[in-house]
Each structure stands twice: as structure tokens, then as C-alpha cells.
GROMACS .gro file of C-alpha atoms in nm:
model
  350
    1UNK     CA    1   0.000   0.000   0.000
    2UNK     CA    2   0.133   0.416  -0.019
    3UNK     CA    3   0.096   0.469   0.341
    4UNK     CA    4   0.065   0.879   0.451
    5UNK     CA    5   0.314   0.815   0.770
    6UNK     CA    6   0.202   1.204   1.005
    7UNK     CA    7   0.496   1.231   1.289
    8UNK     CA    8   0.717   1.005   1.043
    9UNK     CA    9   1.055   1.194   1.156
   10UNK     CA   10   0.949   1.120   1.532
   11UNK     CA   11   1.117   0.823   1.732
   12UNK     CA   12   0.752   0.654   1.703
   13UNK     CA   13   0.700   0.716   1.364
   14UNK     CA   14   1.053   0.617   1.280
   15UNK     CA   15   1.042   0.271   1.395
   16UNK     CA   16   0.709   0.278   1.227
   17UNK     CA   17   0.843   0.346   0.943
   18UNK     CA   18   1.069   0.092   0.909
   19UNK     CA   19   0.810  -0.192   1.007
   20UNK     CA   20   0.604  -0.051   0.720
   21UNK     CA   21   0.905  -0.074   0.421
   22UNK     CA   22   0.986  -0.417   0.597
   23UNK     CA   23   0.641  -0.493   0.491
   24UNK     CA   24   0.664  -0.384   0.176
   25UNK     CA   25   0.459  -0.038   0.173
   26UNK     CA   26   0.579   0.268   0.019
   27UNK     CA   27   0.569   0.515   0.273
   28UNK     CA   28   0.534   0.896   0.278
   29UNK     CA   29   0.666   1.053   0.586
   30UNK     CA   30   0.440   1.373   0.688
   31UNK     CA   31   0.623   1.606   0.919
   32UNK     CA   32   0.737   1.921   1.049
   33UNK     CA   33   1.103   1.836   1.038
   34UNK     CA   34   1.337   1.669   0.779
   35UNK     CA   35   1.420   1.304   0.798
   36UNK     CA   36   1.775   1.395   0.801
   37UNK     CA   37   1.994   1.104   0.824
   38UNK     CA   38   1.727   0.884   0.902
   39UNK     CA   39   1.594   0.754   0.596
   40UNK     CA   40   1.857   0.926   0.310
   41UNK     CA   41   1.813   0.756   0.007
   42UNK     CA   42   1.620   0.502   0.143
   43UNK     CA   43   1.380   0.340  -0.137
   44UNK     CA   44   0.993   0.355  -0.051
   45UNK     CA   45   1.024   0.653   0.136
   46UNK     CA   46   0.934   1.023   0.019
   47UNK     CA   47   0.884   1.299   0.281
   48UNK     CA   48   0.652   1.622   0.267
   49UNK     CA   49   0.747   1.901   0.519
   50UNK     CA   50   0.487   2.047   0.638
   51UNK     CA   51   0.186   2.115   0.929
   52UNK     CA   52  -0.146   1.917   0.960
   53UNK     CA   53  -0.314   2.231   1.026
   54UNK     CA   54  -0.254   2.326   0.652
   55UNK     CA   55  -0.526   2.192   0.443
   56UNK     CA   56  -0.367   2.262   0.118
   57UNK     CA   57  -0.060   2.062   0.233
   58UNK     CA   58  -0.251   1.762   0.379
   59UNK     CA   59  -0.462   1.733   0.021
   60UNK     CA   60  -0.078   1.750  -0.152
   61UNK     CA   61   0.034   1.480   0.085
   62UNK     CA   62  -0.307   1.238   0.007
   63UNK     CA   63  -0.254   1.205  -0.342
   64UNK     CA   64  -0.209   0.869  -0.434
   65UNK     CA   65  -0.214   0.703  -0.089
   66UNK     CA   66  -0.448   0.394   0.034
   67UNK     CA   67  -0.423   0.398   0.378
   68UNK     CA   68  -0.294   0.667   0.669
   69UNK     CA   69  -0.109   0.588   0.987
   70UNK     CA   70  -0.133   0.936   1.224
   71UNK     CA   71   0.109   0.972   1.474
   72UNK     CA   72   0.182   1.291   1.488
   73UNK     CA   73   0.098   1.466   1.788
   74UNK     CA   74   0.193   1.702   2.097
   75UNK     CA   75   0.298   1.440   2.326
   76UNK     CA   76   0.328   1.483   2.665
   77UNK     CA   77   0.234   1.596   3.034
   78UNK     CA   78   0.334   1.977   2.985
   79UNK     CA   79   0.404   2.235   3.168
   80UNK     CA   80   0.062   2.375   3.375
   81UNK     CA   81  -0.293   2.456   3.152
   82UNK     CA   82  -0.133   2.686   2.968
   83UNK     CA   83  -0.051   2.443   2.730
   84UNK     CA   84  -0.384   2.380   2.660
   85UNK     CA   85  -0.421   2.595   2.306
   86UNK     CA   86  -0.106   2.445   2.163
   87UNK     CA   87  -0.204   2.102   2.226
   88UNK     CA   88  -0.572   2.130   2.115
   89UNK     CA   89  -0.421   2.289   1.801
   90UNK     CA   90  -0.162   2.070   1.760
   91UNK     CA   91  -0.370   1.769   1.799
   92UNK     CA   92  -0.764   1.792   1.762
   93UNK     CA   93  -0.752   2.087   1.475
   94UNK     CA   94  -0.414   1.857   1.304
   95UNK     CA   95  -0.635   1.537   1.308
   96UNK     CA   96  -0.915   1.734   1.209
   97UNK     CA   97  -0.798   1.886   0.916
   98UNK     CA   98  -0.640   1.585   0.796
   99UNK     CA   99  -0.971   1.339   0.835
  100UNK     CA  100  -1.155   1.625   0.647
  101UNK     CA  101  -0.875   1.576   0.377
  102UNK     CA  102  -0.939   1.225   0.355
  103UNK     CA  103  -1.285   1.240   0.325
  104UNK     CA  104  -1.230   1.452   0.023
  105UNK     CA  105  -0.979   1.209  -0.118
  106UNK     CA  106  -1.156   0.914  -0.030
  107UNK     CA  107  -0.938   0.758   0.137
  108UNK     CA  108  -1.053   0.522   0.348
  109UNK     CA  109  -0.816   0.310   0.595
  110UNK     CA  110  -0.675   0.495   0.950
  111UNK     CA  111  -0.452   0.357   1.231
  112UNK     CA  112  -0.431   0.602   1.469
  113UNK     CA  113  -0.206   0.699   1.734
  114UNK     CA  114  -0.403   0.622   2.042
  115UNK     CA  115  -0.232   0.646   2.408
  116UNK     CA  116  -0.382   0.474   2.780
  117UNK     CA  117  -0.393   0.856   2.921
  118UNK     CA  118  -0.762   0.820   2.827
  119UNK     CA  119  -0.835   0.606   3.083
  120UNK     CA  120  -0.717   0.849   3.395
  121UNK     CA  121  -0.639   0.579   3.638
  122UNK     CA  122  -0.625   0.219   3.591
  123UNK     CA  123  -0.865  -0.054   3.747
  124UNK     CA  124  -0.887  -0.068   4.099
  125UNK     CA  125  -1.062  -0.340   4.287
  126UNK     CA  126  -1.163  -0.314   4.685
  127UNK     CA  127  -1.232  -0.623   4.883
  128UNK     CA  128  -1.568  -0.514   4.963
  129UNK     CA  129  -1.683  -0.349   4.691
  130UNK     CA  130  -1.539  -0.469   4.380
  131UNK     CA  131  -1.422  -0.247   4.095
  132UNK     CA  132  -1.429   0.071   4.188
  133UNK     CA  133  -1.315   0.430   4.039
  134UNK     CA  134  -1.066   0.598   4.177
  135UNK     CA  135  -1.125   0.911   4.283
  136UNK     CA  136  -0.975   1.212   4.174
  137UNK     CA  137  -0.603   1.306   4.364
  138UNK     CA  138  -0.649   1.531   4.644
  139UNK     CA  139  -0.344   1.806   4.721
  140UNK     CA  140  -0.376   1.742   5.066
  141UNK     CA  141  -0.306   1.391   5.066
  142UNK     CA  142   0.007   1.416   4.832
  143UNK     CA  143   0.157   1.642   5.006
  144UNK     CA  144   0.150   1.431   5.333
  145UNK     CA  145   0.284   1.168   5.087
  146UNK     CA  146  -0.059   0.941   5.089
  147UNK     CA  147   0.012   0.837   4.695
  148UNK     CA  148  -0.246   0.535   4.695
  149UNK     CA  149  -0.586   0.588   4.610
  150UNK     CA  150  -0.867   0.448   4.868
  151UNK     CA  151  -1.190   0.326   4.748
  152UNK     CA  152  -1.459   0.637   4.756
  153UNK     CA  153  -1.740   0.441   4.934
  154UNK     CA  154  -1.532   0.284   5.269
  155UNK     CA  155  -1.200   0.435   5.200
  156UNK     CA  156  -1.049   0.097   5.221
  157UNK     CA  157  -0.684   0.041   5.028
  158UNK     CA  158  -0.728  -0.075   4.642
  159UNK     CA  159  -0.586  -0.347   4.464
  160UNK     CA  160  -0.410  -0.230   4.096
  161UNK     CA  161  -0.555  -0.446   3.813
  162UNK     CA  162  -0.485  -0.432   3.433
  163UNK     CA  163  -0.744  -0.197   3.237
  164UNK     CA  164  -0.922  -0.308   2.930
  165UNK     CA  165  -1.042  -0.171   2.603
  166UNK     CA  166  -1.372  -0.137   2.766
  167UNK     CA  167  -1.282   0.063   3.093
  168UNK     CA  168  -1.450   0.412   3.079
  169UNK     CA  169  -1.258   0.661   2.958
  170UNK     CA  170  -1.137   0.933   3.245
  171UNK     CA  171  -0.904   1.205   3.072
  172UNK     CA  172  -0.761   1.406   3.368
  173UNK     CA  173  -0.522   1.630   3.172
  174UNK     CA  174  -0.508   1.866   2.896
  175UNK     CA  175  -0.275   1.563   2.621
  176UNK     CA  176  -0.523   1.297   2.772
  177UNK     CA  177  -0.853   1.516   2.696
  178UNK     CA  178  -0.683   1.575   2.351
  179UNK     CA  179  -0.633   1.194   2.280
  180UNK     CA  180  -0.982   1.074   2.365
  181UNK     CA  181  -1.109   1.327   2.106
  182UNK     CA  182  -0.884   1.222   1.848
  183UNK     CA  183  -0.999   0.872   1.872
  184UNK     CA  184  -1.356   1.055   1.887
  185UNK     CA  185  -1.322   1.242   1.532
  186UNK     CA  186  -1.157   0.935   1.459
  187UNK     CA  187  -1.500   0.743   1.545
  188UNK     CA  188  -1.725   0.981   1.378
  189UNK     CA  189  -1.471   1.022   1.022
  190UNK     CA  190  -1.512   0.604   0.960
  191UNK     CA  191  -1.917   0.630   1.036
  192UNK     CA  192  -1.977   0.919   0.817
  193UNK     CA  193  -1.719   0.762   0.487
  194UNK     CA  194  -1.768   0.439   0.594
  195UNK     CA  195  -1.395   0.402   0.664
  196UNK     CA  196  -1.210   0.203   0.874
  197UNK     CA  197  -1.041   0.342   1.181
  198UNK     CA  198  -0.779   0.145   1.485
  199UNK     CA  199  -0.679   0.329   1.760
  200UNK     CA  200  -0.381   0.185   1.938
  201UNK     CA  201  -0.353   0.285   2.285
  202UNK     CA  202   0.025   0.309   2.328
  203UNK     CA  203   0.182   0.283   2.737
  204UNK     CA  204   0.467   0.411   2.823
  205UNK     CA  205   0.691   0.375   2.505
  206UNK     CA  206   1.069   0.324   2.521
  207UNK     CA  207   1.334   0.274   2.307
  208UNK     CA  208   1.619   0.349   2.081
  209UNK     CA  209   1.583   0.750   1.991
  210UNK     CA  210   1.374   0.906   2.294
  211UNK     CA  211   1.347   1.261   2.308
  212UNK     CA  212   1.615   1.435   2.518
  213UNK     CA  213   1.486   1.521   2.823
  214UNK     CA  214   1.232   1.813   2.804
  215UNK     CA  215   0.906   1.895   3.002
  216UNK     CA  216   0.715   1.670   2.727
  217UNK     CA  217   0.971   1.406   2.719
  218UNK     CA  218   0.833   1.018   2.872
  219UNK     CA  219   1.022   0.912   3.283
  220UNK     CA  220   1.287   0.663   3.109
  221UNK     CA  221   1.420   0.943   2.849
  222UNK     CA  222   1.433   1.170   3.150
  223UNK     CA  223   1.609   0.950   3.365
  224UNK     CA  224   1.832   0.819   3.075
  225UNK     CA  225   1.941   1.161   3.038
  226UNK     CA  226   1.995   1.219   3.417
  227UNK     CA  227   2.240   0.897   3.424
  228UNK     CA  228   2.402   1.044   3.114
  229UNK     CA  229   2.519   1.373   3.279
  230UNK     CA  230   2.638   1.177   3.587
  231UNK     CA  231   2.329   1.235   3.825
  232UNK     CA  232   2.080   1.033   3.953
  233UNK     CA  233   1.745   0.966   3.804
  234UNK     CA  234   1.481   1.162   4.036
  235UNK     CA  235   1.149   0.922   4.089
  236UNK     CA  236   0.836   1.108   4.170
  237UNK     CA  237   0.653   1.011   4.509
  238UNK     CA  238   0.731   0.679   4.628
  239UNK     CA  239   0.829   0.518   4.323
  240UNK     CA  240   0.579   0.269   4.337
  241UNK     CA  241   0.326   0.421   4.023
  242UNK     CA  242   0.266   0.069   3.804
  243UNK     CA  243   0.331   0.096   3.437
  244UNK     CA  244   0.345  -0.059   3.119
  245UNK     CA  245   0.688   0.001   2.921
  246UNK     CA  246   0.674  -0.126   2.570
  247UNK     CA  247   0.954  -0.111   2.339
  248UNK     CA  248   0.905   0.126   2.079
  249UNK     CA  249   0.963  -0.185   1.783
  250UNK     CA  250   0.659  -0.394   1.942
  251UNK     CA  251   0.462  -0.074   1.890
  252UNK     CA  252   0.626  -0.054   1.550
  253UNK     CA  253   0.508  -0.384   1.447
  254UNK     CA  254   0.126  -0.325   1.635
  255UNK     CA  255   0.104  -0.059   1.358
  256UNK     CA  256   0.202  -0.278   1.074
  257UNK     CA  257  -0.037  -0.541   1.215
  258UNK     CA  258  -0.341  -0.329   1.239
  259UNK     CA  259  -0.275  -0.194   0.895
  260UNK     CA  260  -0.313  -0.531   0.753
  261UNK     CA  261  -0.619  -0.593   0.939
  262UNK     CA  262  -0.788  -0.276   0.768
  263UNK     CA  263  -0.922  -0.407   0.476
  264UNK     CA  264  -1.110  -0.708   0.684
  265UNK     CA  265  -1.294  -0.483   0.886
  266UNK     CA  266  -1.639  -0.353   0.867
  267UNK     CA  267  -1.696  -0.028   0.675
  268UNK     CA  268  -1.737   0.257   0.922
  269UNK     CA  269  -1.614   0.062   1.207
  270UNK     CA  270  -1.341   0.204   1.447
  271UNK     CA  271  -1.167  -0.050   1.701
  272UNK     CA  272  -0.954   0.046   2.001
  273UNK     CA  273  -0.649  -0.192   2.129
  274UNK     CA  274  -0.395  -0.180   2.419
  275UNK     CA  275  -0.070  -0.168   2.315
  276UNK     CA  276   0.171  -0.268   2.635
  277UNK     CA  277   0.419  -0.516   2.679
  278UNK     CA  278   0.216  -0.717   2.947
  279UNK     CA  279   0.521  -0.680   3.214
  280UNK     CA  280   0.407  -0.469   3.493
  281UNK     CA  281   0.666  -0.271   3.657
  282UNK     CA  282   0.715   0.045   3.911
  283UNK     CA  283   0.850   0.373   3.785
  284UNK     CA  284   1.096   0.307   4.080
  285UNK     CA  285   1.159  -0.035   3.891
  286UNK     CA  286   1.276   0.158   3.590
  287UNK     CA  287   1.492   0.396   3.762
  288UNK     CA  288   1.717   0.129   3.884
  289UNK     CA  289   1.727  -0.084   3.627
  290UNK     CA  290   1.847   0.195   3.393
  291UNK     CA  291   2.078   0.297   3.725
  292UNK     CA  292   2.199  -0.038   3.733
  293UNK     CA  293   2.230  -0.091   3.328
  294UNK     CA  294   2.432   0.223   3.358
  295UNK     CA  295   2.675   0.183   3.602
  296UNK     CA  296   2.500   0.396   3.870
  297UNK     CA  297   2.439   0.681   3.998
  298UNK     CA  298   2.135   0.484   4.217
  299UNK     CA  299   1.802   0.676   4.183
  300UNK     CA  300   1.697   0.920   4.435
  301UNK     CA  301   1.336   0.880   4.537
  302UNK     CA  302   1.185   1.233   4.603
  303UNK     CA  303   0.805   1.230   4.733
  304UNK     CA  304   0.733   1.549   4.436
  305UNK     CA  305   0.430   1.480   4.214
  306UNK     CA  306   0.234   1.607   3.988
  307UNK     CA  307  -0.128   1.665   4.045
  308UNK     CA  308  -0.204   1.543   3.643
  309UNK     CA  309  -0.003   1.230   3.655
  310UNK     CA  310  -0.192   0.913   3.751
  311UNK     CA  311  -0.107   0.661   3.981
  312UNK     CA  312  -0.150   0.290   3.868
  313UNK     CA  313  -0.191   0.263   3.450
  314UNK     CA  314  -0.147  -0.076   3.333
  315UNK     CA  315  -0.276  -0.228   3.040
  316UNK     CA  316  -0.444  -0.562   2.954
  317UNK     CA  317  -0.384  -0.611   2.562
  318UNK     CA  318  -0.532  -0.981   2.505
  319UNK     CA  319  -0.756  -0.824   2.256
  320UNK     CA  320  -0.478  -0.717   2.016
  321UNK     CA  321  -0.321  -1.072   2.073
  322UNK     CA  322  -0.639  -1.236   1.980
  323UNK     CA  323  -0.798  -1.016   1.717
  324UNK     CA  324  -0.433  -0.962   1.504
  325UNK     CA  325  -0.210  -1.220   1.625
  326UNK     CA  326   0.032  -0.939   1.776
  327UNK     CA  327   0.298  -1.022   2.030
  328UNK     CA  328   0.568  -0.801   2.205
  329UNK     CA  329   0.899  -0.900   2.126
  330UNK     CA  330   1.143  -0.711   2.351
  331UNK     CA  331   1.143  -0.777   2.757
  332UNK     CA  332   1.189  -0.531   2.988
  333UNK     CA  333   1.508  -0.635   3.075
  334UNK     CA  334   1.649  -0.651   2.754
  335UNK     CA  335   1.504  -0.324   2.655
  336UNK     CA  336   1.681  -0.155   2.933
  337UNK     CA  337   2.014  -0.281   2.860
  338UNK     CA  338   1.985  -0.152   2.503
  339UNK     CA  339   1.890   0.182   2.587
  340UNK     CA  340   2.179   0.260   2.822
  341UNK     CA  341   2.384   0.187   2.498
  342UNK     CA  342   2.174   0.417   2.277
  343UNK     CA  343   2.205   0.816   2.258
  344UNK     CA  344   1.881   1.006   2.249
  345UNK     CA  345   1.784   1.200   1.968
  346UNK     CA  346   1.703   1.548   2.015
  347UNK     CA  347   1.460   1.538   1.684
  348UNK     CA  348   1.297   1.267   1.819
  349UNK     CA  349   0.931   1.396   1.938
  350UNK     CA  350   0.646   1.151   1.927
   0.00000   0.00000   0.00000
């Protein structure tokens, strides 16, 4: 297929890239940056510099394609609300403007970028009363370092679980708020052109080619780039926050595997999947296992938070495994090791 690759120069849309040629599509990168070194005279890849937000350029971009896999985005926590115009713009006008521009070129396949921010906080279970919702974070209780949500009807501790596809969605920041309406516009594009649409919910992505380490950039880039200048990685609260860390080639080939599954779907359906590795781990897990990879410094554990990051996200992804035969190749372990080795990229954004 011509794929239209959006957030192609990015470290996700890089490895995607390379899943997709392995496949054998011819891919056109969509970005606001060059590819650089990264793909120079590489055959099956053309690039188009440019922003989503221009729908003259996106129509340019469309010609000739069968199928579009959107990844770019503004990725991230941020900084405080302020944030909030650039990352509507950035990502419910970009993914508007470009599913108008496929509707107008009929084109009719999307995998999109999809992350587990939309779920808020993961499952939690209480012995009494079952699954439960946890309630929102309260400033009083993080600062007096009481990081564990308690279940809102007897204020008993909660057991972590995995979340599912099916889990309500809870956006409790500004990027979060922005993903569930992607997958939203995403929802209502495929009904109204009787397209097909996948969102893959992407955890917490590693890899070879993180972002260096900015306000937007994901815990293991920032705590890479701690170890790098010789200091220790600084974990949030108590280090105990459960997450998912997937290698950024499993996601890679989750994106080749739902764009072979587009053509056997249902016109004007739109399917969400969990994309994590199925490992769960602590922040504080990460921290010294990258400390350890490294060589040391050993982590220092801080008790700061952030009132917009969650506590327990982990994701349950049998549906991908059974529905497109996906599996994640790269262990936590081995993942870690690598990416002491690797330099990050300071291009690399999504």
C-alpha cells in the first residue's frame, strides 16, 4: 500500500516506518522536520514538510495514498494549563484537518495513534466493593505523601488491576482530553465515509531514539538523560506508580499489524487496542534498572508529584493478541540494557 506516515521523523513514527518498508509499503513521511539522516536515500520513502493544520498541504500529501497511519501529535504531560491551546491545536484541529482531507480524497483506511492517558487511572478493585473508580487526587493527601488511592465508598486500600479496552474513559489532563477526542473524530470520520479506523492505545513507550529530556519528554528518556550527565534519576513520590513500558519496535510492528487488518474490517467501524508489553513494573523499577544498566548513579526517590499524573496505569492487551495475532517481542530487561547503549535523539518527538 502508499501509506501517509504524520509524525514520520518522530522516534515513534521512525520505527514505524521501518516496520512498514519491511512490509513492503511505500511510505510517505508527513512532518514538520526533515528526515535527516534517518531515511537518506532510502527506497519507498518520500517525505513532505509540512503542518497538519494546513489543508492545502494535507490534500498535496493524500494524493495517491491507500491507507494513513497518524502519529503525529503534541505528546506529553506539559508544563501547567497553559498548554492547553497548543495542544488542542496541535492535535484535535491537526487530526481534524487531515480526516476532512481524507474524506475529500476518499481515502478510506486509518490507524491512529491512540495512548492509555484516556483512561485516567487504571482498574482498581476493593475487597468489599469490587471495581471501583478511583477518585480524583487530592493536594492534601500528596503532600503528606498518601500516593495510593482508597476506594470512595469505605476508604479501604485498592488493589491495581490491568485496564481493558472497555474501561471508561477518564481524561484528567489537557494531552489525555486531547487523545480521547482524536480517537472521537476518529470514530465519527469512519461512520460518516464508511472508513475504517484502529486506535492503538500506546503505554509508556521506550526505546532506541527518545526525546532528550524536556518537560514533554516520557520518565525513562528523563532519567536516561539524568544517568548520562552523571546524576541520579529523580522518581516522583514513592516510586511505586505501576506501568506498562513497551519497546518502541513492538509498537512498531502493532502498527504494521493493524494496517493489515484494515481491509477485513467492517466499513465505518473504528476498534480500540492496548498496546503494552504485558510486564508490569514500578517507575521506581525503571529507575534502577536503567541505574543499574548504567553503572550507577542509584536513583533518588523524592516524594514530588504532579497533580495530572496518575497513579497505577497498566494495560491488559489480550484483545490485540487475539484479534491480530500481535505479540511483544522485547522484555523489559532486555530493553533496558539496550537503551543505556543508545544516545537520544534530540529530533525525536512523538
Amino acid at each position: 500500500m502508499e501509506v501517509l506516515l504524520t509524525g514520520g521523523a518522530g522516534f515513534i513514527g521512525t520505527a514505524i516506518a521501518r516496520a512498514l518498508l519491511a512490509d513492503g509499503h511505500t511510505v510517505h513521511v508527513f512532518d514538520r522536520c526533515s528526515l535527516d539522516r534517518r531515511f537518506t536515500s532510502v527506497p519507498g520513502v518520500t517525505s513532505v514538510i509540512g503542518d497538519l493544520r494546513d489543508p492545502g498541504v494535507v490534500a498535496v500529501a493524500l494524493r495517491g495514498v491507500d491507507a494513513v497511519c497518524h502519529q503525529a501529535a503534541k505528546v506529553g504531560l506539559g508544563v501547567d494549563f497553559a498548554d492547553a491551546p497548543d495542544y488542542a491545536a496541535a492535535n484535535d484541529l491537526g487530526t481534524a484537518v487531515l480526516l476532512a482531507a481524507m474524506a475529500r480524497a476518499h481515502v478510506r483506511r486509518l490507524v491512529l495513534a491512540g495512548s492509555m492517558v484516556v483512561y485516567g487511572e487504571g482498574r482498581y478493585d476493593c475487597a468489599e466493593h469490587g471495581t471501583v473508580p478511583a477518585p480524583p487526587r487530592r493536594v492534601a493527601d500528596l503532600d503528606a505523601g498518601r500516593f495510593e488511592p482508597r476506594c470512595p465508598r469505605c476508604g479501604a486500600e485498592l488493589t491495581p488491576g490491568l485496564v481493558d479496552e472497555d474501561a471508561p474513559a477518564d481524561p484528567r489532563n489537557v494531552y489525555a482530553a486531547t487523545k480521547l477526542h482524536q480517537e472521537h473524530l476518529a470514530s465519527a470520520w469512519a461512520r460518516s465515509c464508511a472508513g475504517t479506523a484502529v486506535s492503538l492505545r500506546y503505554h509508556n513507550v521506550y526505546g532506541p531514539g527518545l526525546p532528550r529530556d524536556t518537560p514533554y519528554a516520557g520518565v525513562a528518556a528523563l532519567f536516561r538523560s539524568a544517568l548520562a550527565r552523571g546524576e541520579s534519576p529523580r522518581v516522583f513520590e514513592d516510586g511505586g506508580q505501576r506501568r506498562d513500558f513497551v519497546h518502541v519496535t513492538d509498537v512498531a510492528s502493532a502498527n504494521a499489524a493493524a494496517l493489515a487488518s484494515l481491509d477485513d474490517r467492517e466499513p465505518g467501524s473504528f476498534r480500540a487496542y492496548n498496546v503494552g508489553s504485558g510486564e508490569v513494573r514500578t517507575v521506581g523499577d525503571l529507575a534502577s534498572a536503567l541505574a543499574d544498566a548504567y553503572g550507577g548513579p542509584a536513583p533518588t526517590v523524592t516524594g514530588e508529584y504532579r497533580l495530572g499524573d496518575v497513579r497505577h496505569i497498566t494495560a491488559d492487551s489480550r484483545r490485540l493478541r487475539a484479534d491480530l495475532g500481535w505479540r511483544p517481542r522485547v522484555s523489559f530487561a532486555d530493553g533496558m540494557a539496550e537503551l543505556v547503549t543508545e544516545s537520544l535523539d534530540s529530533y525525536a518527538r512523538n
